């Protein structure tokens, strides 16, 4: 596992630049029964360092945006010299963020610079109160596409998780998909919830990340076990907000099959809520009374257009069990 962890950053870069791009291109001109596409209509291309933003501002500190290179000469056994490029560690403007990266690196048995590279490439923001990284509204991945094959490929870069897709509609002229993920992301444990739409008149298989006008209001929380959920021992939460991709990642070891994700989400209208309720049941969730105060796993309750969901077992793993 240590060797696998140490290669996660380099492998993620390869995944983004090769697997995603190749599969993204192959998604053009899809036939009827092929995999649906989500998370955008263009191939994912990682941003250059100068384009990456942190906490809403572009840092001007060279150490915060890239590895500063220096040169050094090493004398070989035969007396000749070879010039080597050396780099200084990546640092961020927030000391709390740097500390979180150090802790994640220590827990995962990798270098802090590798974790910092991963955070920089993925374009995460940081919540110092909870020690979690998360996706901003304008994250570059919003413009990238995503096919189911990416979930399978993620396993080979030490991203092991459970995922569930909830399809409903048409509503407001679109087919809708909510996808959930929970599990390990390299040296982090975390969860995700994304909302996507497809225009049935153009391409019913092409699900793209919703625009600002169609984002949903929601909040989520993650628990390390069903026992923690029952006892209210929350590992972290994402506050109530409008978003297209609600995520949270925290340094630590988790079991994708044991962790529990809770989600509260508000549908845009009653028609959409009715469709979503049917889709939840079809996906394997059990409806409970709206008066219940504590839901069991893989169940939900509804209050008008608001849904309260507890997820553990529904869906599929992206790795062999």
PDB file of C-alpha atoms in Angstrom:
ATOM      1  CA  UNK A   1       0.000   0.000   0.000  1.00  0.00           C
ATOM      2  CA  UNK A   2       2.890   2.426   0.753  1.00  0.00           C
ATOM      3  CA  UNK A   3       4.303   1.991  -2.722  1.00  0.00           C
ATOM      4  CA  UNK A   4       0.830   2.550  -4.133  1.00  0.00           C
ATOM      5  CA  UNK A   5       0.400   5.715  -2.105  1.00  0.00           C
ATOM      6  CA  UNK A   6       3.770   7.090  -3.175  1.00  0.00           C
ATOM      7  CA  UNK A   7       2.828   6.837  -6.825  1.00  0.00           C
ATOM      8  CA  UNK A   8      -0.612   8.432  -6.494  1.00  0.00           C
ATOM      9  CA  UNK A   9       0.387  11.967  -7.520  1.00  0.00           C
ATOM     10  CA  UNK A  10       2.271  10.947 -10.636  1.00  0.00           C
ATOM     11  CA  UNK A  11      -0.457   8.519 -11.573  1.00  0.00           C
ATOM     12  CA  UNK A  12      -3.163  11.143 -11.126  1.00  0.00           C
ATOM     13  CA  UNK A  13      -1.299  13.422 -13.510  1.00  0.00           C
ATOM     14  CA  UNK A  14      -1.175  10.605 -16.047  1.00  0.00           C
ATOM     15  CA  UNK A  15      -4.845   9.866 -15.461  1.00  0.00           C
ATOM     16  CA  UNK A  16      -5.785  13.482 -16.133  1.00  0.00           C
ATOM     17  CA  UNK A  17      -3.565  13.996 -19.148  1.00  0.00           C
ATOM     18  CA  UNK A  18      -4.004  10.609 -20.800  1.00  0.00           C
ATOM     19  CA  UNK A  19      -6.968   8.530 -19.633  1.00  0.00           C
ATOM     20  CA  UNK A  20      -9.405  11.418 -19.346  1.00  0.00           C
ATOM     21  CA  UNK A  21      -8.335  13.037 -22.585  1.00  0.00           C
ATOM     22  CA  UNK A  22      -8.424   9.794 -24.565  1.00  0.00           C
ATOM     23  CA  UNK A  23     -11.772   8.688 -23.185  1.00  0.00           C
ATOM     24  CA  UNK A  24     -13.092  12.203 -23.585  1.00  0.00           C
ATOM     25  CA  UNK A  25     -12.241  12.145 -27.269  1.00  0.00           C
ATOM     26  CA  UNK A  26     -13.757   8.697 -27.639  1.00  0.00           C
ATOM     27  CA  UNK A  27     -17.037  10.026 -26.254  1.00  0.00           C
ATOM     28  CA  UNK A  28     -17.661  12.035 -29.394  1.00  0.00           C
ATOM     29  CA  UNK A  29     -20.336  10.537 -31.595  1.00  0.00           C
ATOM     30  CA  UNK A  30     -21.580   8.048 -28.989  1.00  0.00           C
ATOM     31  CA  UNK A  31     -23.986   5.318 -30.114  1.00  0.00           C
ATOM     32  CA  UNK A  32     -27.181   4.483 -28.290  1.00  0.00           C
ATOM     33  CA  UNK A  33     -26.023   1.937 -25.688  1.00  0.00           C
ATOM     34  CA  UNK A  34     -22.617   3.391 -24.825  1.00  0.00           C
ATOM     35  CA  UNK A  35     -21.722   4.933 -21.499  1.00  0.00           C
ATOM     36  CA  UNK A  36     -23.255   8.225 -20.521  1.00  0.00           C
ATOM     37  CA  UNK A  37     -20.977  11.244 -20.235  1.00  0.00           C
ATOM     38  CA  UNK A  38     -21.062  13.600 -17.287  1.00  0.00           C
ATOM     39  CA  UNK A  39     -19.165  16.565 -15.822  1.00  0.00           C
ATOM     40  CA  UNK A  40     -18.963  18.704 -18.923  1.00  0.00           C
ATOM     41  CA  UNK A  41     -18.683  18.460 -22.685  1.00  0.00           C
ATOM     42  CA  UNK A  42     -14.971  19.079 -23.225  1.00  0.00           C
ATOM     43  CA  UNK A  43     -11.951  16.851 -22.485  1.00  0.00           C
ATOM     44  CA  UNK A  44     -10.373  17.538 -19.107  1.00  0.00           C
ATOM     45  CA  UNK A  45      -7.082  19.417 -19.371  1.00  0.00           C
ATOM     46  CA  UNK A  46      -5.247  20.288 -16.186  1.00  0.00           C
ATOM     47  CA  UNK A  47      -4.564  24.014 -15.791  1.00  0.00           C
ATOM     48  CA  UNK A  48      -1.127  25.538 -16.018  1.00  0.00           C
ATOM     49  CA  UNK A  49       0.352  26.612 -12.702  1.00  0.00           C
ATOM     50  CA  UNK A  50      -0.233  30.281 -13.443  1.00  0.00           C
ATOM     51  CA  UNK A  51      -3.956  29.631 -13.923  1.00  0.00           C
ATOM     52  CA  UNK A  52      -4.483  27.866 -10.602  1.00  0.00           C
ATOM     53  CA  UNK A  53      -6.338  29.856  -7.953  1.00  0.00           C
ATOM     54  CA  UNK A  54      -6.457  29.377  -4.213  1.00  0.00           C
ATOM     55  CA  UNK A  55      -9.181  30.716  -1.941  1.00  0.00           C
ATOM     56  CA  UNK A  56     -10.392  33.037  -4.696  1.00  0.00           C
ATOM     57  CA  UNK A  57      -7.059  34.781  -5.244  1.00  0.00           C
ATOM     58  CA  UNK A  58      -4.097  34.082  -7.467  1.00  0.00           C
ATOM     59  CA  UNK A  59      -1.013  33.990  -5.300  1.00  0.00           C
ATOM     60  CA  UNK A  60       1.995  36.039  -6.352  1.00  0.00           C
ATOM     61  CA  UNK A  61       4.424  34.094  -4.173  1.00  0.00           C
ATOM     62  CA  UNK A  62       6.511  31.937  -6.547  1.00  0.00           C
ATOM     63  CA  UNK A  63       6.832  29.278  -3.869  1.00  0.00           C
ATOM     64  CA  UNK A  64       3.058  29.084  -3.646  1.00  0.00           C
ATOM     65  CA  UNK A  65       2.468  28.543  -7.346  1.00  0.00           C
ATOM     66  CA  UNK A  66       5.300  26.306  -8.471  1.00  0.00           C
ATOM     67  CA  UNK A  67       8.503  24.561  -7.528  1.00  0.00           C
ATOM     68  CA  UNK A  68      11.351  27.037  -7.814  1.00  0.00           C
ATOM     69  CA  UNK A  69      14.234  25.353  -9.596  1.00  0.00           C
ATOM     70  CA  UNK A  70      17.922  25.674  -8.815  1.00  0.00           C
ATOM     71  CA  UNK A  71      20.910  23.913 -10.332  1.00  0.00           C
ATOM     72  CA  UNK A  72      23.701  21.955  -8.733  1.00  0.00           C
ATOM     73  CA  UNK A  73      26.661  20.050 -10.120  1.00  0.00           C
ATOM     74  CA  UNK A  74      27.298  16.468  -9.015  1.00  0.00           C
ATOM     75  CA  UNK A  75      30.732  14.944  -9.503  1.00  0.00           C
ATOM     76  CA  UNK A  76      30.663  11.457 -10.986  1.00  0.00           C
ATOM     77  CA  UNK A  77      33.113   8.668 -10.230  1.00  0.00           C
ATOM     78  CA  UNK A  78      35.085   9.424 -13.419  1.00  0.00           C
ATOM     79  CA  UNK A  79      35.609  13.025 -12.363  1.00  0.00           C
ATOM     80  CA  UNK A  80      33.077  14.540 -14.782  1.00  0.00           C
ATOM     81  CA  UNK A  81      30.241  16.708 -13.547  1.00  0.00           C
ATOM     82  CA  UNK A  82      26.525  16.440 -14.235  1.00  0.00           C
ATOM     83  CA  UNK A  83      24.181  19.387 -13.726  1.00  0.00           C
ATOM     84  CA  UNK A  84      21.054  18.488 -11.783  1.00  0.00           C
ATOM     85  CA  UNK A  85      17.902  20.530 -11.356  1.00  0.00           C
ATOM     86  CA  UNK A  86      16.762  20.826  -7.739  1.00  0.00           C
ATOM     87  CA  UNK A  87      13.422  22.133  -6.576  1.00  0.00           C
ATOM     88  CA  UNK A  88      12.160  23.832  -3.445  1.00  0.00           C
ATOM     89  CA  UNK A  89       9.016  22.558  -1.740  1.00  0.00           C
ATOM     90  CA  UNK A  90       5.601  23.892  -2.760  1.00  0.00           C
ATOM     91  CA  UNK A  91       3.997  26.058  -0.100  1.00  0.00           C
ATOM     92  CA  UNK A  92       0.633  27.802   0.155  1.00  0.00           C
ATOM     93  CA  UNK A  93      -0.382  31.146   1.592  1.00  0.00           C
ATOM     94  CA  UNK A  94      -2.238  29.549   4.505  1.00  0.00           C
ATOM     95  CA  UNK A  95      -0.098  28.072   7.267  1.00  0.00           C
ATOM     96  CA  UNK A  96      -3.043  25.865   8.280  1.00  0.00           C
ATOM     97  CA  UNK A  97      -3.155  24.443   4.762  1.00  0.00           C
ATOM     98  CA  UNK A  98       0.567  23.723   4.810  1.00  0.00           C
ATOM     99  CA  UNK A  99       0.143  21.950   8.144  1.00  0.00           C
ATOM    100  CA  UNK A 100      -2.747  19.870   6.782  1.00  0.00           C
ATOM    101  CA  UNK A 101      -0.603  18.826   3.834  1.00  0.00           C
ATOM    102  CA  UNK A 102       2.205  17.824   6.186  1.00  0.00           C
ATOM    103  CA  UNK A 103      -0.200  15.734   8.264  1.00  0.00           C
ATOM    104  CA  UNK A 104      -1.698  14.091   5.185  1.00  0.00           C
ATOM    105  CA  UNK A 105       1.770  13.247   3.876  1.00  0.00           C
ATOM    106  CA  UNK A 106       2.818  11.757   7.208  1.00  0.00           C
ATOM    107  CA  UNK A 107      -0.340   9.676   7.481  1.00  0.00           C
ATOM    108  CA  UNK A 108      -0.014   8.401   3.911  1.00  0.00           C
ATOM    109  CA  UNK A 109       3.713   7.758   3.940  1.00  0.00           C
ATOM    110  CA  UNK A 110       4.417  10.137   1.048  1.00  0.00           C
ATOM    111  CA  UNK A 111       6.249  13.432   0.758  1.00  0.00           C
ATOM    112  CA  UNK A 112       4.522  16.701   1.590  1.00  0.00           C
ATOM    113  CA  UNK A 113       5.540  18.011  -1.821  1.00  0.00           C
ATOM    114  CA  UNK A 114       3.681  15.176  -3.552  1.00  0.00           C
ATOM    115  CA  UNK A 115       0.521  15.970  -1.602  1.00  0.00           C
ATOM    116  CA  UNK A 116       0.945  19.690  -2.336  1.00  0.00           C
ATOM    117  CA  UNK A 117       1.282  18.915  -6.039  1.00  0.00           C
ATOM    118  CA  UNK A 118      -1.925  16.904  -5.937  1.00  0.00           C
ATOM    119  CA  UNK A 119      -3.808  19.696  -4.145  1.00  0.00           C
ATOM    120  CA  UNK A 120      -2.464  22.281  -6.584  1.00  0.00           C
ATOM    121  CA  UNK A 121      -3.324  20.245  -9.679  1.00  0.00           C
ATOM    122  CA  UNK A 122      -6.840  19.492  -8.453  1.00  0.00           C
ATOM    123  CA  UNK A 123      -7.414  23.162  -7.591  1.00  0.00           C
ATOM    124  CA  UNK A 124      -8.810  22.546  -4.111  1.00  0.00           C
ATOM    125  CA  UNK A 125      -9.702  25.184  -1.536  1.00  0.00           C
ATOM    126  CA  UNK A 126      -9.164  24.575   2.184  1.00  0.00           C
ATOM    127  CA  UNK A 127     -11.307  24.850   5.305  1.00  0.00           C
ATOM    128  CA  UNK A 128      -8.915  25.335   8.258  1.00  0.00           C
ATOM    129  CA  UNK A 129     -11.618  24.832  10.896  1.00  0.00           C
ATOM    130  CA  UNK A 130     -12.324  21.254   9.807  1.00  0.00           C
ATOM    131  CA  UNK A 131      -9.064  20.479   8.061  1.00  0.00           C
ATOM    132  CA  UNK A 132     -10.772  19.592   4.776  1.00  0.00           C
ATOM    133  CA  UNK A 133     -10.063  20.331   1.143  1.00  0.00           C
ATOM    134  CA  UNK A 134     -13.003  20.958  -1.178  1.00  0.00           C
ATOM    135  CA  UNK A 135     -13.960  21.949  -4.716  1.00  0.00           C
ATOM    136  CA  UNK A 136     -14.711  25.595  -5.483  1.00  0.00           C
ATOM    137  CA  UNK A 137     -17.525  26.788  -7.768  1.00  0.00           C
ATOM    138  CA  UNK A 138     -15.152  27.628 -10.609  1.00  0.00           C
ATOM    139  CA  UNK A 139     -12.927  24.560 -10.347  1.00  0.00           C
ATOM    140  CA  UNK A 140     -11.367  23.775 -13.736  1.00  0.00           C
ATOM    141  CA  UNK A 141     -12.832  20.255 -13.672  1.00  0.00           C
ATOM    142  CA  UNK A 142     -16.291  21.736 -14.201  1.00  0.00           C
ATOM    143  CA  UNK A 143     -15.447  22.096 -17.888  1.00  0.00           C
ATOM    144  CA  UNK A 144     -14.246  18.524 -18.276  1.00  0.00           C
ATOM    145  CA  UNK A 145     -16.249  15.496 -19.276  1.00  0.00           C
ATOM    146  CA  UNK A 146     -16.554  12.307 -17.244  1.00  0.00           C
ATOM    147  CA  UNK A 147     -17.508   8.812 -18.301  1.00  0.00           C
ATOM    148  CA  UNK A 148     -18.070   5.762 -16.134  1.00  0.00           C
ATOM    149  CA  UNK A 149     -14.690   4.385 -17.242  1.00  0.00           C
ATOM    150  CA  UNK A 150     -13.000   7.101 -15.158  1.00  0.00           C
ATOM    151  CA  UNK A 151     -14.396   5.502 -12.004  1.00  0.00           C
ATOM    152  CA  UNK A 152     -12.724   2.238 -12.993  1.00  0.00           C
ATOM    153  CA  UNK A 153      -9.464   3.967 -13.912  1.00  0.00           C
ATOM    154  CA  UNK A 154      -9.403   5.828 -10.586  1.00  0.00           C
ATOM    155  CA  UNK A 155      -8.831   2.544  -8.754  1.00  0.00           C
ATOM    156  CA  UNK A 156      -5.414   2.223 -10.392  1.00  0.00           C
ATOM    157  CA  UNK A 157      -4.255   5.527  -8.859  1.00  0.00           C
ATOM    158  CA  UNK A 158      -5.358   4.521  -5.353  1.00  0.00           C
ATOM    159  CA  UNK A 159      -8.767   6.174  -5.503  1.00  0.00           C
ATOM    160  CA  UNK A 160     -11.106   3.494  -4.182  1.00  0.00           C
ATOM    161  CA  UNK A 161     -14.727   4.399  -3.581  1.00  0.00           C
ATOM    162  CA  UNK A 162     -18.386   3.497  -3.820  1.00  0.00           C
ATOM    163  CA  UNK A 163     -20.563   5.409  -6.257  1.00  0.00           C
ATOM    164  CA  UNK A 164     -24.305   5.652  -6.929  1.00  0.00           C
ATOM    165  CA  UNK A 165     -26.115   7.276  -9.867  1.00  0.00           C
ATOM    166  CA  UNK A 166     -29.651   8.595  -9.508  1.00  0.00           C
ATOM    167  CA  UNK A 167     -31.316   9.461 -12.828  1.00  0.00           C
ATOM    168  CA  UNK A 168     -34.619  11.328 -13.109  1.00  0.00           C
ATOM    169  CA  UNK A 169     -36.575  13.687 -15.357  1.00  0.00           C
ATOM    170  CA  UNK A 170     -37.295  15.101 -17.785  1.00  0.00           C
ATOM    171  CA  UNK A 171     -37.851  18.319 -15.860  1.00  0.00           C
ATOM    172  CA  UNK A 172     -37.400  21.922 -17.001  1.00  0.00           C
ATOM    173  CA  UNK A 173     -36.383  20.578 -20.417  1.00  0.00           C
ATOM    174  CA  UNK A 174     -33.574  18.335 -19.105  1.00  0.00           C
ATOM    175  CA  UNK A 175     -32.857  14.829 -17.980  1.00  0.00           C
ATOM    176  CA  UNK A 176     -31.107  14.961 -14.607  1.00  0.00           C
ATOM    177  CA  UNK A 177     -28.481  12.860 -12.872  1.00  0.00           C
ATOM    178  CA  UNK A 178     -27.190  13.036  -9.324  1.00  0.00           C
ATOM    179  CA  UNK A 179     -24.041  11.015  -8.684  1.00  0.00           C
ATOM    180  CA  UNK A 180     -22.609  10.254  -5.254  1.00  0.00           C
ATOM    181  CA  UNK A 181     -19.107   9.065  -4.320  1.00  0.00           C
ATOM    182  CA  UNK A 182     -17.489   8.128  -0.990  1.00  0.00           C
ATOM    183  CA  UNK A 183     -14.165   6.481  -0.197  1.00  0.00           C
ATOM    184  CA  UNK A 184     -10.424   6.965  -0.313  1.00  0.00           C
ATOM    185  CA  UNK A 185      -8.678   9.451  -2.570  1.00  0.00           C
ATOM    186  CA  UNK A 186      -4.996   8.687  -2.136  1.00  0.00           C
ATOM    187  CA  UNK A 187      -4.041   9.914   1.358  1.00  0.00           C
ATOM    188  CA  UNK A 188      -7.493  11.465   1.850  1.00  0.00           C
ATOM    189  CA  UNK A 189     -10.900  10.120   2.753  1.00  0.00           C
ATOM    190  CA  UNK A 190     -13.875  11.962   1.360  1.00  0.00           C
ATOM    191  CA  UNK A 191     -17.212  12.204  -0.383  1.00  0.00           C
ATOM    192  CA  UNK A 192     -18.730  13.927  -3.415  1.00  0.00           C
ATOM    193  CA  UNK A 193     -22.170  14.788  -4.740  1.00  0.00           C
ATOM    194  CA  UNK A 194     -22.582  16.141  -8.257  1.00  0.00           C
ATOM    195  CA  UNK A 195     -25.613  17.266 -10.269  1.00  0.00           C
ATOM    196  CA  UNK A 196     -25.712  17.058 -14.085  1.00  0.00           C
ATOM    197  CA  UNK A 197     -28.174  17.596 -16.918  1.00  0.00           C
ATOM    198  CA  UNK A 198     -28.661  16.230 -20.431  1.00  0.00           C
ATOM    199  CA  UNK A 199     -30.640  17.874 -23.218  1.00  0.00           C
ATOM    200  CA  UNK A 200     -32.755  15.039 -24.706  1.00  0.00           C
ATOM    201  CA  UNK A 201     -33.245  16.957 -27.951  1.00  0.00           C
ATOM    202  CA  UNK A 202     -29.480  17.218 -28.540  1.00  0.00           C
ATOM    203  CA  UNK A 203     -27.900  14.176 -26.913  1.00  0.00           C
ATOM    204  CA  UNK A 204     -29.685  12.244 -24.177  1.00  0.00           C
ATOM    205  CA  UNK A 205     -26.403  10.527 -23.221  1.00  0.00           C
ATOM    206  CA  UNK A 206     -24.383  13.702 -22.726  1.00  0.00           C
ATOM    207  CA  UNK A 207     -24.715  14.768 -19.087  1.00  0.00           C
ATOM    208  CA  UNK A 208     -22.906  18.001 -18.325  1.00  0.00           C
ATOM    209  CA  UNK A 209     -22.279  19.833 -15.072  1.00  0.00           C
ATOM    210  CA  UNK A 210     -25.194  22.190 -14.434  1.00  0.00           C
ATOM    211  CA  UNK A 211     -24.785  25.908 -15.048  1.00  0.00           C
ATOM    212  CA  UNK A 212     -25.114  28.452 -12.257  1.00  0.00           C
ATOM    213  CA  UNK A 213     -28.847  28.865 -12.864  1.00  0.00           C
ATOM    214  CA  UNK A 214     -29.507  25.153 -12.253  1.00  0.00           C
ATOM    215  CA  UNK A 215     -27.310  24.465  -9.227  1.00  0.00           C
ATOM    216  CA  UNK A 216     -29.039  22.842  -6.273  1.00  0.00           C
ATOM    217  CA  UNK A 217     -28.997  23.820  -2.619  1.00  0.00           C
ATOM    218  CA  UNK A 218     -27.568  21.096  -0.416  1.00  0.00           C
ATOM    219  CA  UNK A 219     -25.335  20.105   2.463  1.00  0.00           C
ATOM    220  CA  UNK A 220     -23.503  16.894   3.332  1.00  0.00           C
ATOM    221  CA  UNK A 221     -21.645  15.139   6.130  1.00  0.00           C
ATOM    222  CA  UNK A 222     -19.351  12.125   6.365  1.00  0.00           C
ATOM    223  CA  UNK A 223     -19.079   9.581   9.201  1.00  0.00           C
ATOM    224  CA  UNK A 224     -16.328   6.975   9.501  1.00  0.00           C
ATOM    225  CA  UNK A 225     -18.782   4.183  10.377  1.00  0.00           C
ATOM    226  CA  UNK A 226     -22.443   3.415  10.863  1.00  0.00           C
ATOM    227  CA  UNK A 227     -21.807   3.447  14.613  1.00  0.00           C
ATOM    228  CA  UNK A 228     -20.362   6.966  14.354  1.00  0.00           C
ATOM    229  CA  UNK A 229     -23.427   8.029  12.394  1.00  0.00           C
ATOM    230  CA  UNK A 230     -25.789   6.584  14.998  1.00  0.00           C
ATOM    231  CA  UNK A 231     -23.868   8.369  17.760  1.00  0.00           C
ATOM    232  CA  UNK A 232     -23.594  11.668  15.895  1.00  0.00           C
ATOM    233  CA  UNK A 233     -19.781  11.542  15.611  1.00  0.00           C
ATOM    234  CA  UNK A 234     -19.384  13.539  12.409  1.00  0.00           C
ATOM    235  CA  UNK A 235     -15.993  13.407  10.671  1.00  0.00           C
ATOM    236  CA  UNK A 236     -16.668  16.562   8.659  1.00  0.00           C
ATOM    237  CA  UNK A 237     -19.505  18.391   6.930  1.00  0.00           C
ATOM    238  CA  UNK A 238     -20.128  20.785   4.061  1.00  0.00           C
ATOM    239  CA  UNK A 239     -22.465  23.627   4.966  1.00  0.00           C
ATOM    240  CA  UNK A 240     -25.796  24.431   3.241  1.00  0.00           C
ATOM    241  CA  UNK A 241     -25.089  26.138  -0.083  1.00  0.00           C
ATOM    242  CA  UNK A 242     -25.772  26.265  -3.820  1.00  0.00           C
ATOM    243  CA  UNK A 243     -23.275  24.181  -5.744  1.00  0.00           C
ATOM    244  CA  UNK A 244     -22.834  21.873  -8.724  1.00  0.00           C
ATOM    245  CA  UNK A 245     -20.305  19.534  -7.068  1.00  0.00           C
ATOM    246  CA  UNK A 246     -20.305  19.368  -3.281  1.00  0.00           C
ATOM    247  CA  UNK A 247     -17.076  17.705  -2.109  1.00  0.00           C
ATOM    248  CA  UNK A 248     -14.937  17.233   0.969  1.00  0.00           C
ATOM    249  CA  UNK A 249     -11.572  15.480   1.461  1.00  0.00           C
ATOM    250  CA  UNK A 250      -9.715  14.991   4.738  1.00  0.00           C
ATOM    251  CA  UNK A 251      -6.405  13.308   5.579  1.00  0.00           C
ATOM    252  CA  UNK A 252      -6.997   9.833   6.973  1.00  0.00           C
ATOM    253  CA  UNK A 253      -7.662   6.187   6.232  1.00  0.00           C
ATOM    254  CA  UNK A 254     -11.267   5.177   5.497  1.00  0.00           C
ATOM    255  CA  UNK A 255     -13.136   2.097   4.356  1.00  0.00           C
ATOM    256  CA  UNK A 256     -15.418   2.965   1.400  1.00  0.00           C
ATOM    257  CA  UNK A 257     -17.870   0.249   2.439  1.00  0.00           C
ATOM    258  CA  UNK A 258     -18.056   1.378   6.060  1.00  0.00           C
ATOM    259  CA  UNK A 259     -18.230   5.165   5.870  1.00  0.00           C
ATOM    260  CA  UNK A 260     -21.655   6.812   5.822  1.00  0.00           C
ATOM    261  CA  UNK A 261     -22.567   9.938   3.866  1.00  0.00           C
ATOM    262  CA  UNK A 262     -25.597  12.063   4.677  1.00  0.00           C
ATOM    263  CA  UNK A 263     -27.095  14.546   2.269  1.00  0.00           C
ATOM    264  CA  UNK A 264     -29.822  17.147   2.448  1.00  0.00           C
ATOM    265  CA  UNK A 265     -30.854  18.464  -0.960  1.00  0.00           C
ATOM    266  CA  UNK A 266     -33.644  20.734  -2.177  1.00  0.00           C
ATOM    267  CA  UNK A 267     -35.286  20.083  -5.519  1.00  0.00           C
ATOM    268  CA  UNK A 268     -36.258  23.071  -7.648  1.00  0.00           C
ATOM    269  CA  UNK A 269     -40.001  22.374  -7.731  1.00  0.00           C
ATOM    270  CA  UNK A 270     -42.613  19.760  -6.813  1.00  0.00           C
ATOM    271  CA  UNK A 271     -42.449  18.018 -10.200  1.00  0.00           C
ATOM    272  CA  UNK A 272     -38.709  17.591  -9.868  1.00  0.00           C
ATOM    273  CA  UNK A 273     -39.119  16.409  -6.268  1.00  0.00           C
ATOM    274  CA  UNK A 274     -41.636  13.729  -7.290  1.00  0.00           C
ATOM    275  CA  UNK A 275     -39.324  12.471 -10.018  1.00  0.00           C
ATOM    276  CA  UNK A 276     -36.330  12.454  -7.680  1.00  0.00           C
ATOM    277  CA  UNK A 277     -38.263  10.507  -5.051  1.00  0.00           C
ATOM    278  CA  UNK A 278     -39.150   7.797  -7.581  1.00  0.00           C
ATOM    279  CA  UNK A 279     -35.533   7.675  -8.747  1.00  0.00           C
ATOM    280  CA  UNK A 280     -34.217   7.277  -5.204  1.00  0.00           C
ATOM    281  CA  UNK A 281     -36.531   4.304  -4.644  1.00  0.00           C
ATOM    282  CA  UNK A 282     -35.532   2.776  -7.987  1.00  0.00           C
ATOM    283  CA  UNK A 283     -31.870   3.164  -7.030  1.00  0.00           C
ATOM    284  CA  UNK A 284     -32.353   1.151  -3.848  1.00  0.00           C
ATOM    285  CA  UNK A 285     -33.117   3.739  -1.150  1.00  0.00           C
ATOM    286  CA  UNK A 286     -36.047   3.164   1.202  1.00  0.00           C
ATOM    287  CA  UNK A 287     -38.535   5.943   1.932  1.00  0.00           C
ATOM    288  CA  UNK A 288     -39.208   6.694   5.599  1.00  0.00           C
ATOM    289  CA  UNK A 289     -41.794   8.826   7.353  1.00  0.00           C
ATOM    290  CA  UNK A 290     -41.116  12.550   7.323  1.00  0.00           C
ATOM    291  CA  UNK A 291     -41.532  12.535  11.106  1.00  0.00           C
ATOM    292  CA  UNK A 292     -38.595  10.190  11.729  1.00  0.00           C
ATOM    293  CA  UNK A 293     -35.752  11.951  13.527  1.00  0.00           C
ATOM    294  CA  UNK A 294     -33.035   9.366  12.845  1.00  0.00           C
ATOM    295  CA  UNK A 295     -32.919   7.578   9.520  1.00  0.00           C
ATOM    296  CA  UNK A 296     -31.303   4.205   8.972  1.00  0.00           C
ATOM    297  CA  UNK A 297     -28.666   3.724   6.283  1.00  0.00           C
ATOM    298  CA  UNK A 298     -29.770   3.662   2.640  1.00  0.00           C
ATOM    299  CA  UNK A 299     -33.008   5.467   3.409  1.00  0.00           C
ATOM    300  CA  UNK A 300     -34.490   8.925   2.928  1.00  0.00           C
ATOM    301  CA  UNK A 301     -37.327  11.120   4.050  1.00  0.00           C
ATOM    302  CA  UNK A 302     -39.006  14.003   2.281  1.00  0.00           C
ATOM    303  CA  UNK A 303     -40.297  17.330   3.559  1.00  0.00           C
ATOM    304  CA  UNK A 304     -41.954  19.239   0.695  1.00  0.00           C
ATOM    305  CA  UNK A 305     -39.107  19.579  -1.836  1.00  0.00           C
ATOM    306  CA  UNK A 306     -36.311  18.806   0.658  1.00  0.00           C
ATOM    307  CA  UNK A 307     -34.785  15.319   0.872  1.00  0.00           C
ATOM    308  CA  UNK A 308     -32.730  13.908   3.735  1.00  0.00           C
ATOM    309  CA  UNK A 309     -30.636  10.945   2.570  1.00  0.00           C
ATOM    310  CA  UNK A 310     -28.410   8.497   4.472  1.00  0.00           C
ATOM    311  CA  UNK A 311     -26.138   6.493   2.177  1.00  0.00           C
ATOM    312  CA  UNK A 312     -23.915   3.509   2.865  1.00  0.00           C
ATOM    313  CA  UNK A 313     -24.505   0.392   0.721  1.00  0.00           C
ATOM    314  CA  UNK A 314     -26.452   1.430  -2.372  1.00  0.00           C
ATOM    315  CA  UNK A 315     -24.422   1.562  -5.593  1.00  0.00           C
ATOM    316  CA  UNK A 316     -21.227  -0.111  -6.715  1.00  0.00           C
ATOM    317  CA  UNK A 317     -17.536  -0.162  -5.871  1.00  0.00           C
ATOM    318  CA  UNK A 318     -15.010   1.028  -8.442  1.00  0.00           C
ATOM    319  CA  UNK A 319     -12.611  -1.762  -7.436  1.00  0.00           C
ATOM    320  CA  UNK A 320     -12.810  -5.568  -7.061  1.00  0.00           C
ATOM    321  CA  UNK A 321     -14.382  -6.566  -3.765  1.00  0.00           C
TER     322      UNK A 321
END
